[in-house]
Amino acid sequence: MTVAELLATARHRFDAGCAAGAVEPARLALAAVEPDSPHAANIHVALSAIHERLSRYDEAEHHARQAVALTDLPPHGRLRVQALASLAMMARIRSRLDEAEGLYLAALTIGAEDTANLLCGLGIVYKYAGRYDDAERVYREALALIGPDEPASASVWHNLGGIEHSRGRHAEGEPHARRSVELREQTYGSDHPTVAADRAALASLLAGQHRFDEAESLYRQALAVFERVYPADHYDVAVTCNDLGTVMAARGDKAEAFLKNDA
C-alpha cells in the first residue's frame, strides 16, 4: 500500500470507531516518509489523535510534540494549526491549562478554517478552569460559525450541555445533550463510540435530575459500545462504570453499584 492508502485506511478505521485498528497503518505510513517532512508532521497529528482516543497519553503527546516541532517554520498553515491543537489537547488532558490556553490562542491567530474546532477546544480548557462564562461564550461563537443544525455542531451542543452540568443546571443542559445525540447519530449511526460518549453525557444530566431509570439505560448503552471498541482499562470504560455504579447506588442497588465501581 502507498503512504496515502495507509493513511486513508487509518483514518477510515478511526472514523469508524476502531482506533486500535488505525495504529498499525498510521505507523507504517510514518515509517515510509522522510522523518522531517510535512508528510511526517501530518501523520504525527493523526497518530496523536489515535493514541489519545485509546487513552495512551504518553504516545499521544509524543506525536503532538513531533508535529509541532516539524511545523515550527512557515509555510505550514493549517498543518501547524492542527499540530498546535493536538498538543493543546494533551496539555488540557494533563491539567496544564495555562499551556493549553496559550496553544489554542496561538492556533487561532493562524488558521480561520479550523476556528470553530479551536474554539471548542478552548472552551473545554475554560470549563476545566471553572471559567464557565468564558467557555459558554466561545462555544456560542463556534455554534454561530458552524450553524446550529449542522452535523458538525454536535460537539458544540455536547459541550454546552457539559457547561450546564458543571453549573448544576441539569434541566437546562438536557436539550443541548439530546441535540448532540440526535445530530451525531445522523452522521455515525447508533453504535459508534462518539455517539456513546454523547449518550453518557446525556445520562449524567438525567441523573442530576434524579431520573435514574433513563440514566441507567443510557449508561448501559454507552458502556456496551465502549467495552466493545476499547481496552478494559480505557478512560471512558472506567468513567462510565463509575457513573453507572453511582446511579445504581442512588437507586438502592448497592451490590451492583459495588461491582460497577470495582470494574
CSV table of C-alpha atoms in Angstrom, one decimal:
chain,number,residue,atom,x,y,z
A,1,MET,CA,0.0,0.0,0.0
A,2,THR,CA,1.1,3.6,-0.7
A,3,VAL,CA,1.5,6.1,2.1
A,4,ALA,CA,-1.7,7.8,1.1
A,5,GLU,CA,-3.5,4.5,1.1
A,6,LEU,CA,-2.1,3.6,4.6
A,7,LEU,CA,-3.1,6.9,6.0
A,8,ALA,CA,-6.6,6.7,4.4
A,9,THR,CA,-7.0,3.3,6.0
A,10,ALA,CA,-6.0,4.6,9.4
A,11,ARG,CA,-8.4,7.5,9.1
A,12,HIS,CA,-11.3,5.3,7.9
A,13,ARG,CA,-10.8,2.9,10.9
A,14,PHE,CA,-10.5,5.8,13.3
A,15,ASP,CA,-13.7,7.5,12.0
A,16,ALA,CA,-15.5,4.1,12.1
A,17,GLY,CA,-14.7,3.9,15.8
A,18,CYS,CA,-11.8,1.4,15.6
A,19,ALA,CA,-8.9,3.5,16.9
A,20,ALA,CA,-6.9,0.3,17.8
A,21,GLY,CA,-7.1,-0.8,14.2
A,22,ALA,CA,-5.8,2.6,13.0
A,23,VAL,CA,-2.5,2.4,14.8
A,24,GLU,CA,-0.6,0.0,12.5
A,25,PRO,CA,-1.4,1.6,9.1
A,26,ALA,CA,-0.6,5.0,10.5
A,27,ARG,CA,2.7,3.7,12.0
A,28,LEU,CA,3.6,2.1,8.6
A,29,ALA,CA,2.8,5.3,6.8
A,30,LEU,CA,5.1,7.2,9.2
A,31,ALA,CA,7.9,4.8,8.6
A,32,ALA,CA,7.6,5.2,4.8
A,33,VAL,CA,8.1,9.0,4.7
A,34,GLU,CA,11.0,11.3,5.4
A,35,PRO,CA,11.1,11.9,9.2
A,36,ASP,CA,11.5,15.7,8.9
A,37,SER,CA,8.9,16.3,6.2
A,38,PRO,CA,5.4,17.9,6.3
A,39,HIS,CA,4.1,14.4,5.4
A,40,ALA,CA,5.6,13.1,8.7
A,41,ALA,CA,4.0,16.0,10.6
A,42,ASN,CA,0.6,15.2,9.2
A,43,ILE,CA,1.0,11.5,10.2
A,44,HIS,CA,2.1,12.6,13.7
A,45,VAL,CA,-1.1,14.6,14.1
A,46,ALA,CA,-3.1,11.5,13.1
A,47,LEU,CA,-1.2,9.3,15.5
A,48,SER,CA,-1.7,11.7,18.3
A,49,ALA,CA,-5.4,11.6,17.8
A,50,ILE,CA,-5.4,7.8,17.6
A,51,HIS,CA,-3.4,7.3,20.8
A,52,GLU,CA,-5.5,10.0,22.6
A,53,ARG,CA,-8.7,8.1,21.7
A,54,LEU,CA,-7.0,4.9,23.2
A,55,SER,CA,-6.0,6.8,26.4
A,56,ARG,CA,-2.3,6.3,25.5
A,57,TYR,CA,-1.4,9.8,26.6
A,58,ASP,CA,2.4,9.5,26.6
A,59,GLU,CA,2.3,8.3,23.0
A,60,ALA,CA,-0.3,10.9,22.0
A,61,GLU,CA,1.8,13.8,23.5
A,62,HIS,CA,5.0,12.5,21.9
A,63,HIS,CA,3.4,12.6,18.4
A,64,ALA,CA,1.8,16.0,19.0
A,65,ARG,CA,5.2,17.4,20.1
A,66,GLN,CA,6.8,15.9,17.0
A,67,ALA,CA,4.2,17.6,14.8
A,68,VAL,CA,4.7,21.0,16.5
A,69,ALA,CA,8.5,20.7,16.0
A,70,LEU,CA,8.2,19.8,12.4
A,71,THR,CA,5.8,22.8,11.6
A,72,ASP,CA,7.8,25.4,13.6
A,73,LEU,CA,8.7,27.4,10.5
A,74,PRO,CA,6.3,28.6,7.8
A,75,PRO,CA,4.8,27.9,5.4
A,76,HIS,CA,2.7,25.2,7.1
A,77,GLY,CA,-0.6,26.9,7.7
A,78,ARG,CA,-3.4,24.5,8.6
A,79,LEU,CA,-0.9,21.7,9.4
A,80,ARG,CA,0.7,24.0,12.0
A,81,VAL,CA,-2.8,24.7,13.5
A,82,GLN,CA,-3.6,21.0,13.7
A,83,ALA,CA,-0.2,20.3,15.4
A,84,LEU,CA,-0.8,23.1,18.0
A,85,ALA,CA,-4.3,21.8,18.6
A,86,SER,CA,-3.1,18.3,19.2
A,87,LEU,CA,-0.6,19.4,21.8
A,88,ALA,CA,-3.1,21.8,23.4
A,89,MET,CA,-5.5,18.8,23.8
A,90,MET,CA,-2.8,16.8,25.6
A,91,ALA,CA,-1.9,19.8,27.8
A,92,ARG,CA,-5.6,20.1,28.8
A,93,ILE,CA,-6.0,16.4,29.5
A,94,ARG,CA,-2.9,16.6,31.7
A,95,SER,CA,-4.3,19.6,33.5
A,96,ARG,CA,-1.7,22.0,32.1
A,97,LEU,CA,-4.5,24.5,31.5
A,98,ASP,CA,-2.4,27.7,31.0
A,99,GLU,CA,-0.3,25.9,28.4
A,100,ALA,CA,-3.4,24.6,26.7
A,101,GLU,CA,-5.0,28.0,26.6
A,102,GLY,CA,-1.8,29.5,25.1
A,103,LEU,CA,-1.5,26.8,22.4
A,104,TYR,CA,-5.2,27.2,21.4
A,105,LEU,CA,-4.9,31.0,21.2
A,106,ALA,CA,-1.7,30.7,19.1
A,107,ALA,CA,-3.5,28.4,16.7
A,108,LEU,CA,-6.4,30.8,16.5
A,109,THR,CA,-4.1,33.5,15.2
A,110,ILE,CA,-3.0,31.3,12.3
A,111,GLY,CA,-6.0,29.4,10.7
A,112,ALA,CA,-9.5,30.6,10.1
A,113,GLU,CA,-10.6,27.3,8.6
A,114,ASP,CA,-10.4,25.5,11.9
A,115,THR,CA,-11.7,28.3,14.1
A,116,ALA,CA,-14.8,26.5,15.3
A,117,ASN,CA,-12.9,23.4,16.4
A,118,LEU,CA,-10.3,25.5,18.1
A,119,LEU,CA,-12.9,27.5,19.9
A,120,CYS,CA,-14.4,24.2,21.1
A,121,GLY,CA,-11.1,23.1,22.4
A,122,LEU,CA,-10.5,26.4,24.1
A,123,GLY,CA,-14.0,26.2,25.7
A,124,ILE,CA,-13.1,22.9,27.3
A,125,VAL,CA,-10.0,24.4,28.8
A,126,TYR,CA,-12.1,27.2,30.2
A,127,LYS,CA,-14.6,24.7,31.6
A,128,TYR,CA,-11.9,22.8,33.4
A,129,ALA,CA,-10.6,26.0,34.8
A,130,GLY,CA,-14.0,26.9,36.2
A,131,ARG,CA,-14.4,29.8,33.7
A,132,TYR,CA,-17.9,28.8,32.7
A,133,ASP,CA,-19.0,32.1,31.2
A,134,ASP,CA,-15.9,32.2,29.0
A,135,ALA,CA,-16.5,28.6,28.0
A,136,GLU,CA,-20.1,29.3,27.0
A,137,ARG,CA,-19.0,32.5,25.1
A,138,VAL,CA,-16.6,30.6,22.9
A,139,TYR,CA,-18.9,27.7,22.4
A,140,ARG,CA,-21.6,30.1,21.2
A,141,GLU,CA,-19.1,31.7,18.8
A,142,ALA,CA,-18.3,28.2,17.4
A,143,LEU,CA,-22.0,27.4,17.1
A,144,ALA,CA,-22.6,30.6,15.1
A,145,LEU,CA,-19.8,29.7,12.7
A,146,ILE,CA,-20.9,26.1,12.1
A,147,GLY,CA,-24.7,26.5,12.2
A,148,PRO,CA,-26.9,25.0,14.9
A,149,ASP,CA,-28.4,22.3,12.7
A,150,GLU,CA,-25.3,21.1,11.0
A,151,PRO,CA,-23.9,17.7,12.0
A,152,ALA,CA,-20.6,19.3,12.9
A,153,SER,CA,-22.3,21.3,15.6
A,154,ALA,CA,-22.9,18.1,17.7
A,155,SER,CA,-19.6,18.7,19.6
A,156,VAL,CA,-20.7,22.2,20.5
A,157,TRP,CA,-24.1,21.0,21.7
A,158,HIS,CA,-22.3,18.3,23.7
A,159,ASN,CA,-20.0,20.9,25.3
A,160,LEU,CA,-22.9,23.3,26.0
A,161,GLY,CA,-24.6,20.5,27.9
A,162,GLY,CA,-21.4,19.9,29.8
A,163,ILE,CA,-21.2,23.5,30.9
A,164,GLU,CA,-24.7,23.3,32.3
A,165,HIS,CA,-23.8,20.1,34.1
A,166,SER,CA,-20.8,21.8,35.7
A,167,ARG,CA,-23.1,24.7,36.8
A,168,GLY,CA,-25.5,22.2,38.3
A,169,ARG,CA,-28.2,23.3,35.9
A,170,HIS,CA,-29.1,19.8,34.6
A,171,ALA,CA,-32.5,20.5,33.2
A,172,GLU,CA,-31.1,23.4,31.2
A,173,GLY,CA,-28.4,21.2,29.8
A,174,GLU,CA,-30.6,18.3,28.8
A,175,PRO,CA,-31.9,19.8,25.5
A,176,HIS,CA,-28.3,20.5,24.4
A,177,ALA,CA,-27.2,16.9,25.1
A,178,ARG,CA,-30.2,15.5,23.3
A,179,ARG,CA,-29.4,17.6,20.3
A,180,SER,CA,-25.9,16.3,20.3
A,181,VAL,CA,-27.0,12.7,20.3
A,182,GLU,CA,-29.5,13.4,17.5
A,183,LEU,CA,-27.0,15.1,15.2
A,184,ARG,CA,-24.2,12.6,15.9
A,185,GLU,CA,-26.4,9.6,15.2
A,186,GLN,CA,-27.2,11.2,11.8
A,187,THR,CA,-23.5,11.0,11.0
A,188,TYR,CA,-22.3,7.8,12.7
A,189,GLY,CA,-25.4,5.7,13.4
A,190,SER,CA,-26.2,4.4,16.8
A,191,ASP,CA,-23.3,2.1,17.5
A,192,HIS,CA,-20.3,4.4,17.5
A,193,PRO,CA,-18.1,5.4,20.4
A,194,THR,CA,-18.7,9.1,19.8
A,195,VAL,CA,-22.4,8.6,20.0
A,196,ALA,CA,-21.9,6.5,23.1
A,197,ALA,CA,-20.0,9.5,24.7
A,198,ASP,CA,-22.9,11.7,23.9
A,199,ARG,CA,-25.3,9.3,25.5
A,200,ALA,CA,-23.2,9.1,28.6
A,201,ALA,CA,-23.2,12.9,28.8
A,202,LEU,CA,-27.0,13.0,28.5
A,203,ALA,CA,-27.2,10.3,31.2
A,204,SER,CA,-25.2,12.4,33.6
A,205,LEU,CA,-27.7,15.3,33.1
A,206,LEU,CA,-30.6,13.0,33.6
A,207,ALA,CA,-29.0,11.5,36.8
A,208,GLY,CA,-28.6,15.1,38.1
A,209,GLN,CA,-32.4,15.3,37.8
A,210,HIS,CA,-32.9,12.0,39.7
A,211,ARG,CA,-34.2,10.4,36.5
A,212,PHE,CA,-32.2,7.3,37.3
A,213,ASP,CA,-34.0,4.7,35.1
A,214,GLU,CA,-33.4,6.8,31.9
A,215,ALA,CA,-29.8,7.5,33.0
A,216,GLU,CA,-29.1,3.8,33.7
A,217,SER,CA,-30.4,2.8,30.3
A,218,LEU,CA,-28.2,5.3,28.5
A,219,TYR,CA,-25.1,4.5,30.6
A,220,ARG,CA,-25.6,0.8,29.8
A,221,GLN,CA,-25.9,1.5,26.1
A,222,ALA,CA,-22.7,3.6,26.2
A,223,LEU,CA,-20.8,1.1,28.2
A,224,ALA,CA,-21.7,-1.7,25.8
A,225,VAL,CA,-20.1,0.3,23.0
A,226,PHE,CA,-17.0,1.3,25.0
A,227,GLU,CA,-16.4,-2.2,26.1
A,228,ARG,CA,-16.6,-3.5,22.5
A,229,VAL,CA,-14.2,-0.9,21.0
A,230,TYR,CA,-11.8,0.0,23.8
A,231,PRO,CA,-9.5,-2.0,26.1
A,232,ALA,CA,-10.7,-2.7,29.6
A,233,ASP,CA,-8.6,0.0,31.2
A,234,HIS,CA,-9.7,2.7,28.9
A,235,TYR,CA,-10.7,6.0,30.5
A,236,ASP,CA,-14.3,6.0,29.0
A,237,VAL,CA,-14.9,2.5,30.3
A,238,ALA,CA,-13.7,3.4,33.8
A,239,VAL,CA,-15.7,6.6,34.0
A,240,THR,CA,-18.9,5.1,32.7
A,241,CYS,CA,-18.6,2.1,35.1
A,242,ASN,CA,-18.2,4.6,37.9
A,243,ASP,CA,-21.2,6.7,36.8
A,244,LEU,CA,-23.4,3.7,36.3
A,245,GLY,CA,-22.4,2.4,39.8
A,246,THR,CA,-23.3,5.8,41.2
A,247,VAL,CA,-26.8,5.6,39.6
A,248,MET,CA,-27.3,2.1,40.9
A,249,ALA,CA,-26.3,3.2,44.4
A,250,ALA,CA,-28.7,6.1,44.3
A,251,ARG,CA,-31.5,3.7,43.4
A,252,GLY,CA,-30.5,1.5,46.3
A,253,ASP,CA,-28.9,-1.4,44.4
A,254,LYS,CA,-25.7,-1.3,46.5
A,255,ALA,CA,-24.4,-4.8,45.4
A,256,GLU,CA,-24.4,-4.0,41.6
A,257,ALA,CA,-23.1,-0.5,42.3
A,258,PHE,CA,-20.1,-2.0,44.1
A,259,LEU,CA,-19.4,-4.3,41.1
A,260,LYS,CA,-19.6,-1.5,38.6
A,261,ASN,CA,-17.3,0.8,40.7
A,262,ASP,CA,-14.9,-2.1,41.2
A,263,ALA,CA,-14.7,-2.9,37.5
